[in-house]
mmCIF file with all atom_site columns, C-alpha atoms in Angstrom:
data_model
loop_
_atom_site.group_PDB
_atom_site.id
_atom_site.type_symbol
_atom_site.label_atom_id
_atom_site.label_alt_id
_atom_site.label_comp_id
_atom_site.label_asym_id
_atom_site.label_entity_id
_atom_site.label_seq_id
_atom_site.pdbx_PDB_ins_code
_atom_site.Cartn_x
_atom_site.Cartn_y
_atom_site.Cartn_z
_atom_site.occupancy
_atom_site.B_iso_or_equiv
_atom_site.pdbx_formal_charge
_atom_site.auth_seq_id
_atom_site.auth_comp_id
_atom_site.auth_asym_id
_atom_site.auth_atom_id
_atom_site.pdbx_PDB_model_num
ATOM 1   C CA . MET A 1 1   ? 0.095   0.157   -0.124  1.00 0.00 ? 179 MET A CA 1
ATOM 2   C CA . ASN A 1 2   ? 1.562   3.965   -0.706  1.00 0.00 ? 180 ASN A CA 1
ATOM 3   C CA . ASP A 1 3   ? -0.448  5.591   1.478   1.00 0.00 ? 181 ASP A CA 1
ATOM 4   C CA . GLY A 1 4   ? -0.537  2.979   5.029   1.00 0.00 ? 182 GLY A CA 1
ATOM 5   C CA . ALA A 1 5   ? -3.163  0.464   6.409   1.00 0.00 ? 183 ALA A CA 1
ATOM 6   C CA . VAL A 1 6   ? -6.327  1.079   4.429   1.00 0.00 ? 184 VAL A CA 1
ATOM 7   C CA . PRO A 1 7   ? -8.890  1.052   7.589   1.00 0.00 ? 185 PRO A CA 1
ATOM 8   C CA . GLY A 1 8   ? -10.963 -1.614  8.265   1.00 0.00 ? 186 GLY A CA 1
ATOM 9   C CA . SER A 1 9   ? -14.642 0.243   8.139   1.00 0.00 ? 187 SER A CA 1
ATOM 10  C CA . GLY A 1 10  ? -13.955 3.489   6.002   1.00 0.00 ? 188 GLY A CA 1
ATOM 11  C CA . GLY A 1 11  ? -12.239 5.695   8.773   1.00 0.00 ? 189 GLY A CA 1
ATOM 12  C CA . ALA A 1 12  ? -10.420 9.202   8.688   1.00 0.00 ? 190 ALA A CA 1
ATOM 13  C CA . ALA A 1 13  ? -8.323  8.861   5.373   1.00 0.00 ? 191 ALA A CA 1
ATOM 14  C CA . PHE A 1 14  ? -11.761 8.619   3.848   1.00 0.00 ? 192 PHE A CA 1
ATOM 15  C CA . ALA A 1 15  ? -13.409 10.153  5.393   1.00 0.00 ? 193 ALA A CA 1
ATOM 16  C CA . THR A 1 16  ? -11.338 13.290  4.410   1.00 0.00 ? 194 THR A CA 1
ATOM 17  C CA . ASN A 1 17  ? -11.955 12.698  0.254   1.00 0.00 ? 195 ASN A CA 1
ATOM 18  C CA . ARG A 1 18  ? -14.603 10.774  -0.966  1.00 0.00 ? 196 ARG A CA 1
ATOM 19  C CA . SER A 1 19  ? -12.711 9.438   -4.394  1.00 0.00 ? 197 SER A CA 1
ATOM 20  C CA . LYS A 1 20  ? -10.339 7.330   -2.319  1.00 0.00 ? 198 LYS A CA 1
ATOM 21  C CA . ARG A 1 21  ? -10.051 5.051   -5.045  1.00 0.00 ? 199 ARG A CA 1
ATOM 22  C CA . VAL A 1 22  ? -8.799  1.315   -3.014  1.00 0.00 ? 200 VAL A CA 1
ATOM 23  C CA . VAL A 1 23  ? -8.106  -1.459  -6.058  1.00 0.00 ? 201 VAL A CA 1
ATOM 24  C CA . ILE A 1 24  ? -8.347  -5.221  -4.663  1.00 0.00 ? 202 ILE A CA 1
ATOM 25  C CA . ALA A 1 25  ? -5.971  -7.847  -6.586  1.00 0.00 ? 203 ALA A CA 1
ATOM 26  C CA . GLY A 1 26  ? -7.437  -11.078 -5.782  1.00 0.00 ? 204 GLY A CA 1
ATOM 27  C CA . ALA A 1 27  ? -11.193 -12.861 -4.013  1.00 0.00 ? 205 ALA A CA 1
ATOM 28  C CA . GLY A 1 28  ? -9.824  -15.150 -2.224  1.00 0.00 ? 206 GLY A CA 1
ATOM 29  C CA . PHE A 1 29  ? -10.449 -15.049 1.533   1.00 0.00 ? 207 PHE A CA 1
ATOM 30  C CA . ALA A 1 30  ? -9.085  -11.938 2.217   1.00 0.00 ? 208 ALA A CA 1
ATOM 31  C CA . GLY A 1 31  ? -9.496  -10.014 -0.777  1.00 0.00 ? 209 GLY A CA 1
ATOM 32  C CA . ILE A 1 32  ? -13.834 -10.047 -0.004  1.00 0.00 ? 210 ILE A CA 1
ATOM 33  C CA . GLU A 1 33  ? -13.034 -9.536  3.532   1.00 0.00 ? 211 GLU A CA 1
ATOM 34  C CA . VAL A 1 34  ? -11.469 -6.858  2.945   1.00 0.00 ? 212 VAL A CA 1
ATOM 35  C CA . ALA A 1 35  ? -14.404 -5.749  0.075   1.00 0.00 ? 213 ALA A CA 1
ATOM 36  C CA . LYS A 1 36  ? -16.895 -6.575  2.403   1.00 0.00 ? 214 LYS A CA 1
ATOM 37  C CA . ALA A 1 37  ? -15.022 -3.709  5.037   1.00 0.00 ? 215 ALA A CA 1
ATOM 38  C CA . LEU A 1 38  ? -15.275 -0.944  2.640   1.00 0.00 ? 216 LEU A CA 1
ATOM 39  C CA . ARG A 1 39  ? -18.901 -1.946  1.194   1.00 0.00 ? 217 ARG A CA 1
ATOM 40  C CA . ARG A 1 40  ? -19.877 1.740   2.621   1.00 0.00 ? 218 ARG A CA 1
ATOM 41  C CA . ALA A 1 41  ? -16.791 3.208   2.983   1.00 0.00 ? 219 ALA A CA 1
ATOM 42  C CA . PRO A 1 42  ? -16.451 6.564   1.573   1.00 0.00 ? 220 PRO A CA 1
ATOM 43  C CA . ALA A 1 43  ? -14.549 5.387   -1.205  1.00 0.00 ? 221 ALA A CA 1
ATOM 44  C CA . GLN A 1 44  ? -14.121 4.467   -4.738  1.00 0.00 ? 222 GLN A CA 1
ATOM 45  C CA . VAL A 1 45  ? -13.517 0.142   -4.894  1.00 0.00 ? 223 VAL A CA 1
ATOM 46  C CA . THR A 1 46  ? -12.038 -1.934  -7.545  1.00 0.00 ? 224 THR A CA 1
ATOM 47  C CA . LEU A 1 47  ? -11.850 -6.179  -6.575  1.00 0.00 ? 225 LEU A CA 1
ATOM 48  C CA . LEU A 1 48  ? -10.013 -7.771  -9.353  1.00 0.00 ? 226 LEU A CA 1
ATOM 49  C CA . ASP A 1 49  ? -10.140 -12.181 -9.716  1.00 0.00 ? 227 ASP A CA 1
ATOM 50  C CA . ARG A 1 50  ? -8.905  -14.417 -12.417 1.00 0.00 ? 228 ARG A CA 1
ATOM 51  C CA . HIS A 1 51  ? -12.507 -15.827 -11.190 1.00 0.00 ? 229 HIS A CA 1
ATOM 52  C CA . ASN A 1 52  ? -16.296 -14.950 -11.185 1.00 0.00 ? 230 ASN A CA 1
ATOM 53  C CA . TYR A 1 53  ? -16.217 -17.055 -7.996  1.00 0.00 ? 231 TYR A CA 1
ATOM 54  C CA . THR A 1 54  ? -13.828 -17.253 -4.711  1.00 0.00 ? 232 THR A CA 1
ATOM 55  C CA . LEU A 1 55  ? -13.035 -20.925 -2.856  1.00 0.00 ? 233 LEU A CA 1
ATOM 56  C CA . PHE A 1 56  ? -14.103 -22.036 0.483   1.00 0.00 ? 234 PHE A CA 1
ATOM 57  C CA . GLN A 1 57  ? -10.521 -23.816 0.109   1.00 0.00 ? 235 GLN A CA 1
ATOM 58  C CA . PRO A 1 58  ? -10.376 -25.614 2.986   1.00 0.00 ? 236 PRO A CA 1
ATOM 59  C CA . LEU A 1 59  ? -12.878 -28.027 1.970   1.00 0.00 ? 237 LEU A CA 1
ATOM 60  C CA . MET A 1 60  ? -10.883 -28.966 -1.896  1.00 0.00 ? 238 MET A CA 1
ATOM 61  C CA . TYR A 1 61  ? -9.255  -31.574 -0.301  1.00 0.00 ? 239 TYR A CA 1
ATOM 62  C CA . GLN A 1 62  ? -13.035 -32.890 -0.220  1.00 0.00 ? 240 GLN A CA 1
ATOM 63  C CA . VAL A 1 63  ? -13.747 -32.310 -3.841  1.00 0.00 ? 241 VAL A CA 1
ATOM 64  C CA . ALA A 1 64  ? -10.781 -33.857 -4.878  1.00 0.00 ? 242 ALA A CA 1
ATOM 65  C CA . THR A 1 65  ? -11.804 -37.187 -3.537  1.00 0.00 ? 243 THR A CA 1
ATOM 66  C CA . ALA A 1 66  ? -15.400 -37.112 -4.402  1.00 0.00 ? 244 ALA A CA 1
ATOM 67  C CA . ALA A 1 67  ? -16.855 -36.264 -1.305  1.00 0.00 ? 245 ALA A CA 1
ATOM 68  C CA . LEU A 1 68  ? -17.959 -32.715 -2.078  1.00 0.00 ? 246 LEU A CA 1
ATOM 69  C CA . SER A 1 69  ? -18.644 -31.296 -5.964  1.00 0.00 ? 247 SER A CA 1
ATOM 70  C CA . PRO A 1 70  ? -17.176 -28.063 -6.796  1.00 0.00 ? 248 PRO A CA 1
ATOM 71  C CA . ALA A 1 71  ? -19.967 -26.184 -6.883  1.00 0.00 ? 249 ALA A CA 1
ATOM 72  C CA . ASP A 1 72  ? -20.254 -26.763 -2.699  1.00 0.00 ? 250 ASP A CA 1
ATOM 73  C CA . VAL A 1 73  ? -16.894 -25.183 -2.410  1.00 0.00 ? 251 VAL A CA 1
ATOM 74  C CA . ALA A 1 74  ? -17.956 -22.122 -4.505  1.00 0.00 ? 252 ALA A CA 1
ATOM 75  C CA . ALA A 1 75  ? -19.865 -18.703 -3.924  1.00 0.00 ? 253 ALA A CA 1
ATOM 76  C CA . PRO A 1 76  ? -20.598 -15.952 -6.629  1.00 0.00 ? 254 PRO A CA 1
ATOM 77  C CA . ILE A 1 77  ? -18.048 -12.604 -6.044  1.00 0.00 ? 255 ILE A CA 1
ATOM 78  C CA . ARG A 1 78  ? -20.938 -10.424 -7.614  1.00 0.00 ? 256 ARG A CA 1
ATOM 79  C CA . ALA A 1 79  ? -23.640 -12.319 -4.411  1.00 0.00 ? 257 ALA A CA 1
ATOM 80  C CA . LEU A 1 80  ? -21.637 -11.517 -2.236  1.00 0.00 ? 258 LEU A CA 1
ATOM 81  C CA . LEU A 1 81  ? -20.925 -7.599  -2.939  1.00 0.00 ? 259 LEU A CA 1
ATOM 82  C CA . ARG A 1 82  ? -24.471 -7.568  -4.312  1.00 0.00 ? 260 ARG A CA 1
ATOM 83  C CA . HIS A 1 83  ? -24.995 -4.359  -2.308  1.00 0.00 ? 261 HIS A CA 1
ATOM 84  C CA . SER A 1 84  ? -21.668 -3.013  -2.455  1.00 0.00 ? 262 SER A CA 1
ATOM 85  C CA . ASN A 1 85  ? -19.771 0.196   -3.933  1.00 0.00 ? 263 ASN A CA 1
ATOM 86  C CA . VAL A 1 86  ? -17.469 -2.493  -4.622  1.00 0.00 ? 264 VAL A CA 1
ATOM 87  C CA . GLU A 1 87  ? -16.990 -2.114  -8.399  1.00 0.00 ? 265 GLU A CA 1
ATOM 88  C CA . ILE A 1 88  ? -15.952 -5.883  -9.995  1.00 0.00 ? 266 ILE A CA 1
ATOM 89  C CA . LEU A 1 89  ? -13.627 -7.399  -12.568 1.00 0.00 ? 267 LEU A CA 1
ATOM 90  C CA . LEU A 1 90  ? -12.949 -10.422 -14.706 1.00 0.00 ? 268 LEU A CA 1
ATOM 91  C CA . ASP A 1 91  ? -9.039  -9.382  -15.019 1.00 0.00 ? 269 ASP A CA 1
ATOM 92  C CA . ALA A 1 92  ? -5.923  -10.573 -13.878 1.00 0.00 ? 270 ALA A CA 1
ATOM 93  C CA . VAL A 1 93  ? -3.290  -7.372  -12.277 1.00 0.00 ? 271 VAL A CA 1
ATOM 94  C CA . GLU A 1 94  ? 0.236   -7.688  -14.858 1.00 0.00 ? 272 GLU A CA 1
ATOM 95  C CA . GLN A 1 95  ? 1.803   -5.202  -13.383 1.00 0.00 ? 273 GLN A CA 1
ATOM 96  C CA . VAL A 1 96  ? 1.778   -2.494  -10.859 1.00 0.00 ? 274 VAL A CA 1
ATOM 97  C CA . GLU A 1 97  ? 3.865   0.399   -11.507 1.00 0.00 ? 275 GLU A CA 1
ATOM 98  C CA . ILE A 1 98  ? 4.447   1.763   -7.651  1.00 0.00 ? 276 ILE A CA 1
ATOM 99  C CA . GLU A 1 99  ? 5.387   5.501   -9.070  1.00 0.00 ? 277 GLU A CA 1
ATOM 100 C CA . ARG A 1 100 ? 2.462   5.675   -10.949 1.00 0.00 ? 278 ARG A CA 1
ATOM 101 C CA . SER A 1 101 ? 0.312   4.337   -7.829  1.00 0.00 ? 279 SER A CA 1
ATOM 102 C CA . CYS A 1 102 ? -1.237  2.331   -11.103 1.00 0.00 ? 280 CYS A CA 1
ATOM 103 C CA . VAL A 1 103 ? -2.412  -1.352  -12.016 1.00 0.00 ? 281 VAL A CA 1
ATOM 104 C CA . CYS A 1 104 ? -1.792  -2.958  -14.933 1.00 0.00 ? 282 CYS A CA 1
ATOM 105 C CA . THR A 1 105 ? -4.395  -5.313  -16.155 1.00 0.00 ? 283 THR A CA 1
ATOM 106 C CA . ALA A 1 106 ? -4.488  -8.808  -18.509 1.00 0.00 ? 284 ALA A CA 1
ATOM 107 C CA . SER A 1 107 ? -6.585  -6.635  -20.847 1.00 0.00 ? 285 SER A CA 1
ATOM 108 C CA . GLY A 1 108 ? -5.620  -2.959  -20.950 1.00 0.00 ? 286 GLY A CA 1
ATOM 109 C CA . ARG A 1 109 ? -7.083  -1.462  -18.489 1.00 0.00 ? 287 ARG A CA 1
ATOM 110 C CA . ASN A 1 110 ? -5.310  0.679   -15.873 1.00 0.00 ? 288 ASN A CA 1
ATOM 111 C CA . LEU A 1 111 ? -6.398  1.419   -12.431 1.00 0.00 ? 289 LEU A CA 1
ATOM 112 C CA . GLY A 1 112 ? -5.449  4.224   -10.765 1.00 0.00 ? 290 GLY A CA 1
ATOM 113 C CA . PHE A 1 113 ? -5.140  3.550   -6.605  1.00 0.00 ? 291 PHE A CA 1
ATOM 114 C CA . ASP A 1 114 ? -4.463  5.528   -3.638  1.00 0.00 ? 292 ASP A CA 1
ATOM 115 C CA . PHE A 1 115 ? -4.467  2.627   -1.565  1.00 0.00 ? 293 PHE A CA 1
ATOM 116 C CA . LEU A 1 116 ? -3.550  -0.992  -3.199  1.00 0.00 ? 294 LEU A CA 1
ATOM 117 C CA . VAL A 1 117 ? -4.552  -4.478  -1.225  1.00 0.00 ? 295 VAL A CA 1
ATOM 118 C CA . LEU A 1 118 ? -2.545  -7.927  -3.146  1.00 0.00 ? 296 LEU A CA 1
ATOM 119 C CA . ALA A 1 119 ? -4.608  -10.772 -1.773  1.00 0.00 ? 297 ALA A CA 1
ATOM 120 C CA . THR A 1 120 ? -3.356  -12.765 -4.518  1.00 0.00 ? 298 THR A CA 1
ATOM 121 C CA . GLY A 1 121 ? -2.947  -15.631 -2.021  1.00 0.00 ? 299 GLY A CA 1
ATOM 122 C CA . SER A 1 122 ? -0.538  -18.929 -2.571  1.00 0.00 ? 300 SER A CA 1
ATOM 123 C CA . GLN A 1 123 ? 0.567   -21.745 -4.843  1.00 0.00 ? 301 GLN A CA 1
ATOM 124 C CA . PHE A 1 124 ? 2.107   -24.628 -3.667  1.00 0.00 ? 302 PHE A CA 1
ATOM 125 C CA . ASN A 1 125 ? 6.034   -25.254 -4.033  1.00 0.00 ? 303 ASN A CA 1
ATOM 126 C CA . TYR A 1 126 ? 7.673   -27.596 -6.911  1.00 0.00 ? 304 TYR A CA 1
ATOM 127 C CA . PHE A 1 127 ? 11.129  -26.950 -6.148  1.00 0.00 ? 305 PHE A CA 1
ATOM 128 C CA . GLY A 1 128 ? 12.056  -25.770 -8.649  1.00 0.00 ? 306 GLY A CA 1
ATOM 129 C CA . HIS A 1 129 ? 10.911  -29.227 -11.019 1.00 0.00 ? 307 HIS A CA 1
ATOM 130 C CA . GLU A 1 130 ? 7.955   -27.552 -12.677 1.00 0.00 ? 308 GLU A CA 1
ATOM 131 C CA . TYR A 1 131 ? 7.505   -30.568 -14.348 1.00 0.00 ? 309 TYR A CA 1
ATOM 132 C CA . TRP A 1 132 ? 6.263   -32.400 -10.930 1.00 0.00 ? 310 TRP A CA 1
ATOM 133 C CA . LYS A 1 133 ? 2.629   -29.980 -11.916 1.00 0.00 ? 311 LYS A CA 1
ATOM 134 C CA . GLN A 1 134 ? 1.454   -33.108 -14.502 1.00 0.00 ? 312 GLN A CA 1
ATOM 135 C CA . ILE A 1 135 ? 2.716   -35.862 -12.636 1.00 0.00 ? 313 ILE A CA 1
ATOM 136 C CA . ALA A 1 136 ? 0.959   -34.229 -9.527  1.00 0.00 ? 314 ALA A CA 1
ATOM 137 C CA . PRO A 1 137 ? -1.780  -31.637 -9.817  1.00 0.00 ? 315 PRO A CA 1
ATOM 138 C CA . ALA A 1 138 ? -2.235  -29.834 -5.952  1.00 0.00 ? 316 ALA A CA 1
ATOM 139 C CA . PRO A 1 139 ? -5.928  -29.580 -4.615  1.00 0.00 ? 317 PRO A CA 1
ATOM 140 C CA . LYS A 1 140 ? -5.935  -25.335 -4.969  1.00 0.00 ? 318 LYS A CA 1
ATOM 141 C CA . GLY A 1 141 ? -7.887  -24.411 -7.510  1.00 0.00 ? 319 GLY A CA 1
ATOM 142 C CA . ILE A 1 142 ? -11.306 -26.364 -8.895  1.00 0.00 ? 320 ILE A CA 1
ATOM 143 C CA . THR A 1 143 ? -9.511  -27.577 -12.354 1.00 0.00 ? 321 THR A CA 1
ATOM 144 C CA . ASP A 1 144 ? -7.145  -29.131 -10.632 1.00 0.00 ? 322 ASP A CA 1
ATOM 145 C CA . ALA A 1 145 ? -9.096  -30.494 -7.550  1.00 0.00 ? 323 ALA A CA 1
ATOM 146 C CA . VAL A 1 146 ? -11.690 -32.273 -10.445 1.00 0.00 ? 324 VAL A CA 1
ATOM 147 C CA . GLU A 1 147 ? -8.304  -33.629 -12.182 1.00 0.00 ? 325 GLU A CA 1
ATOM 148 C CA . ILE A 1 148 ? -6.912  -35.105 -9.077  1.00 0.00 ? 326 ILE A CA 1
ATOM 149 C CA . ARG A 1 149 ? -10.555 -36.420 -8.180  1.00 0.00 ? 327 ARG A CA 1
ATOM 150 C CA . ARG A 1 150 ? -10.720 -37.743 -11.751 1.00 0.00 ? 328 ARG A CA 1
ATOM 151 C CA . ARG A 1 151 ? -7.353  -39.401 -11.697 1.00 0.00 ? 329 ARG A CA 1
ATOM 152 C CA . LEU A 1 152 ? -7.853  -41.344 -8.222  1.00 0.00 ? 330 LEU A CA 1
ATOM 153 C CA . LEU A 1 153 ? -11.775 -42.499 -9.845  1.00 0.00 ? 331 LEU A CA 1
ATOM 154 C CA . LEU A 1 154 ? -9.829  -44.018 -12.738 1.00 0.00 ? 332 LEU A CA 1
ATOM 155 C CA . ALA A 1 155 ? -7.301  -46.244 -11.260 1.00 0.00 ? 333 ALA A CA 1
ATOM 156 C CA . PHE A 1 156 ? -9.541  -47.836 -9.942  1.00 0.00 ? 334 PHE A CA 1
ATOM 157 C CA . GLU A 1 157 ? -11.476 -48.612 -12.206 1.00 0.00 ? 335 GLU A CA 1
ATOM 158 C CA . ARG A 1 158 ? -8.486  -49.492 -14.302 1.00 0.00 ? 336 ARG A CA 1
ATOM 159 C CA . ALA A 1 159 ? -7.240  -51.963 -11.355 1.00 0.00 ? 337 ALA A CA 1
ATOM 160 C CA . GLU A 1 160 ? -10.955 -53.595 -11.894 1.00 0.00 ? 338 GLU A CA 1
ATOM 161 C CA . MET A 1 161 ? -10.128 -54.586 -15.490 1.00 0.00 ? 339 MET A CA 1
ATOM 162 C CA . CYS A 1 162 ? -6.619  -55.394 -14.518 1.00 0.00 ? 340 CYS A CA 1
ATOM 163 C CA . GLU A 1 163 ? -5.111  -58.975 -15.792 1.00 0.00 ? 341 GLU A CA 1
ATOM 164 C CA . ASP A 1 164 ? -1.705  -58.589 -13.922 1.00 0.00 ? 342 ASP A CA 1
ATOM 165 C CA . GLU A 1 165 ? -1.961  -58.553 -9.699  1.00 0.00 ? 343 GLU A CA 1
ATOM 166 C CA . THR A 1 166 ? 1.495   -56.323 -10.031 1.00 0.00 ? 344 THR A CA 1
ATOM 167 C CA . LEU A 1 167 ? 0.046   -53.653 -12.171 1.00 0.00 ? 345 LEU A CA 1
ATOM 168 C CA . ARG A 1 168 ? -2.576  -54.044 -10.372 1.00 0.00 ? 346 ARG A CA 1
ATOM 169 C CA . HIS A 1 169 ? -1.411  -53.068 -6.667  1.00 0.00 ? 347 HIS A CA 1
ATOM 170 C CA . ALA A 1 170 ? 0.991   -50.002 -9.070  1.00 0.00 ? 348 ALA A CA 1
ATOM 171 C CA . PHE A 1 171 ? -2.949  -48.743 -9.926  1.00 0.00 ? 349 PHE A CA 1
ATOM 172 C CA . MET A 1 172 ? -4.232  -48.574 -5.503  1.00 0.00 ? 350 MET A CA 1
ATOM 173 C CA . THR A 1 173 ? -1.400  -46.916 -4.464  1.00 0.00 ? 351 THR A CA 1
ATOM 174 C CA . PHE A 1 174 ? -1.325  -43.457 -3.812  1.00 0.00 ? 352 PHE A CA 1
ATOM 175 C CA . VAL A 1 175 ? 1.497   -41.445 -2.745  1.00 0.00 ? 353 VAL A CA 1
ATOM 176 C CA . VAL A 1 176 ? 0.608   -37.566 -0.878  1.00 0.00 ? 354 VAL A CA 1
ATOM 177 C CA . VAL A 1 177 ? 3.575   -35.575 -0.456  1.00 0.00 ? 355 VAL A CA 1
ATOM 178 C CA . GLY A 1 178 ? 3.791   -32.879 1.858   1.00 0.00 ? 356 GLY A CA 1
ATOM 179 C CA . ALA A 1 179 ? 2.324   -33.208 5.732   1.00 0.00 ? 357 ALA A CA 1
ATOM 180 C CA . GLY A 1 180 ? 0.629   -30.541 5.967   1.00 0.00 ? 358 GLY A CA 1
ATOM 181 C CA . SER A 1 181 ? -2.875  -29.659 6.817   1.00 0.00 ? 359 SER A CA 1
ATOM 182 C CA . THR A 1 182 ? -3.782  -30.440 2.902   1.00 0.00 ? 360 THR A CA 1
ATOM 183 C CA . GLY A 1 183 ? -1.848  -33.312 2.752   1.00 0.00 ? 361 GLY A CA 1
ATOM 184 C CA . VAL A 1 184 ? -3.278  -35.231 5.578   1.00 0.00 ? 362 VAL A CA 1
ATOM 185 C CA . GLU A 1 185 ? -7.068  -34.277 4.595   1.00 0.00 ? 363 GLU A CA 1
ATOM 186 C CA . MET A 1 186 ? -5.970  -35.756 1.692   1.00 0.00 ? 364 MET A CA 1
ATOM 187 C CA . ALA A 1 187 ? -4.671  -39.016 2.461   1.00 0.00 ? 365 ALA A CA 1
ATOM 188 C CA . GLY A 1 188 ? -7.380  -39.449 4.700   1.00 0.00 ? 366 GLY A CA 1
ATOM 189 C CA . ALA A 1 189 ? -9.958  -38.312 2.270   1.00 0.00 ? 367 ALA A CA 1
ATOM 190 C CA . ILE A 1 190 ? -8.695  -41.191 0.154   1.00 0.00 ? 368 ILE A CA 1
ATOM 191 C CA . ALA A 1 191 ? -8.694  -43.926 2.882   1.00 0.00 ? 369 ALA A CA 1
ATOM 192 C CA . GLU A 1 192 ? -12.083 -42.967 3.560   1.00 0.00 ? 370 GLU A CA 1
ATOM 193 C CA . LEU A 1 193 ? -13.041 -42.762 -0.219  1.00 0.00 ? 371 LEU A CA 1
ATOM 194 C CA . ALA A 1 194 ? -11.081 -46.103 -0.567  1.00 0.00 ? 372 ALA A CA 1
ATOM 195 C CA . ARG A 1 195 ? -12.847 -48.187 2.380   1.00 0.00 ? 373 ARG A CA 1
ATOM 196 C CA . ALA A 1 196 ? -16.523 -46.671 2.879   1.00 0.00 ? 374 ALA A CA 1
ATOM 197 C CA . THR A 1 197 ? -17.678 -44.596 -1.043  1.00 0.00 ? 375 THR A CA 1
ATOM 198 C CA . LEU A 1 198 ? -16.090 -47.275 -2.838  1.00 0.00 ? 376 LEU A CA 1
ATOM 199 C CA . GLN A 1 199 ? -16.633 -50.488 -0.432  1.00 0.00 ? 377 GLN A CA 1
ATOM 200 C CA . HIS A 1 200 ? -18.953 -52.308 -1.938  1.00 0.00 ? 378 HIS A CA 1
ATOM 201 C CA . ASP A 1 201 ? -18.775 -50.649 -5.788  1.00 0.00 ? 379 ASP A CA 1
ATOM 202 C CA . PHE A 1 202 ? -16.290 -53.103 -7.276  1.00 0.00 ? 380 PHE A CA 1
ATOM 203 C CA . ARG A 1 203 ? -16.550 -57.242 -8.510  1.00 0.00 ? 381 ARG A CA 1
ATOM 204 C CA . ARG A 1 204 ? -12.930 -58.358 -8.596  1.00 0.00 ? 382 ARG A CA 1
ATOM 205 C CA . ILE A 1 205 ? -10.879 -55.287 -6.289  1.00 0.00 ? 383 ILE A CA 1
ATOM 206 C CA . ASN A 1 206 ? -11.356 -54.827 -2.414  1.00 0.00 ? 384 ASN A CA 1
ATOM 207 C CA . PRO A 1 207 ? -10.808 -51.154 -3.466  1.00 0.00 ? 385 PRO A CA 1
ATOM 208 C CA . ALA A 1 208 ? -10.478 -51.094 0.714   1.00 0.00 ? 386 ALA A CA 1
ATOM 209 C CA . SER A 1 209 ? -6.287  -53.055 0.287   1.00 0.00 ? 387 SER A CA 1
ATOM 210 C CA . ALA A 1 210 ? -5.301  -49.403 -1.808  1.00 0.00 ? 388 ALA A CA 1
ATOM 211 C CA . ARG A 1 211 ? -2.434  -48.959 -0.354  1.00 0.00 ? 389 ARG A CA 1
ATOM 212 C CA . ILE A 1 212 ? -1.328  -44.683 0.706   1.00 0.00 ? 390 ILE A CA 1
ATOM 213 C CA . PHE A 1 213 ? 1.807   -43.323 1.708   1.00 0.00 ? 391 PHE A CA 1
ATOM 214 C CA . LEU A 1 214 ? 2.114   -40.126 3.634   1.00 0.00 ? 392 LEU A CA 1
ATOM 215 C CA . VAL A 1 215 ? 5.556   -39.137 2.067   1.00 0.00 ? 393 VAL A CA 1
ATOM 216 C CA . GLU A 1 216 ? 6.817   -35.742 4.741   1.00 0.00 ? 394 GLU A CA 1
ATOM 217 C CA . ALA A 1 217 ? 10.817  -34.438 5.262   1.00 0.00 ? 395 ALA A CA 1
ATOM 218 C CA . GLY A 1 218 ? 10.587  -33.223 7.909   1.00 0.00 ? 396 GLY A CA 1
ATOM 219 C CA . SER A 1 219 ? 10.041  -34.589 11.894  1.00 0.00 ? 397 SER A CA 1
#
């Protein structure tokens, strides 16, 4: 931010000038909460995000393991901020020019600001091995979560059709790297999928015999 912290409820910094411009990049938890806090502030508030929905990310692992549908964890941004002074743009930040107090977007917009909130979230670290993304998508967004779910369910289908016992065991072996909250939840959800949800769905394999490995570098 170029003028100090943005007041959470539209305090003195806004009261002195009704034309203050606030640009919020990202409509995750932080971005949405800032926009809600400023919904009645005497300011021009613009919220940018690459999607027209916001995600409840703590439950993305359940989408990835077929316990929830994507619609259960996604909410339209415009519906959340319908009765507010917030302008919502489906756009992405390409560059921030500090000297000009300007945000340049992918669509070619140049948005001037008095206050800038960068709430663009985080991404998984592949430790310089970007090709790992193709092998192991991370349950950060709907697209990757649905891809993980597709791979999980397809693995059991392939095991059901497989005649080679060694290959069948390979299809039913799942490795989760990282024992943070997401990794632990994913491993547990895969176990629940195998031992409860799919328990009676196959004839040639026993889904409960699936092997799940949780790999963690720390102690």
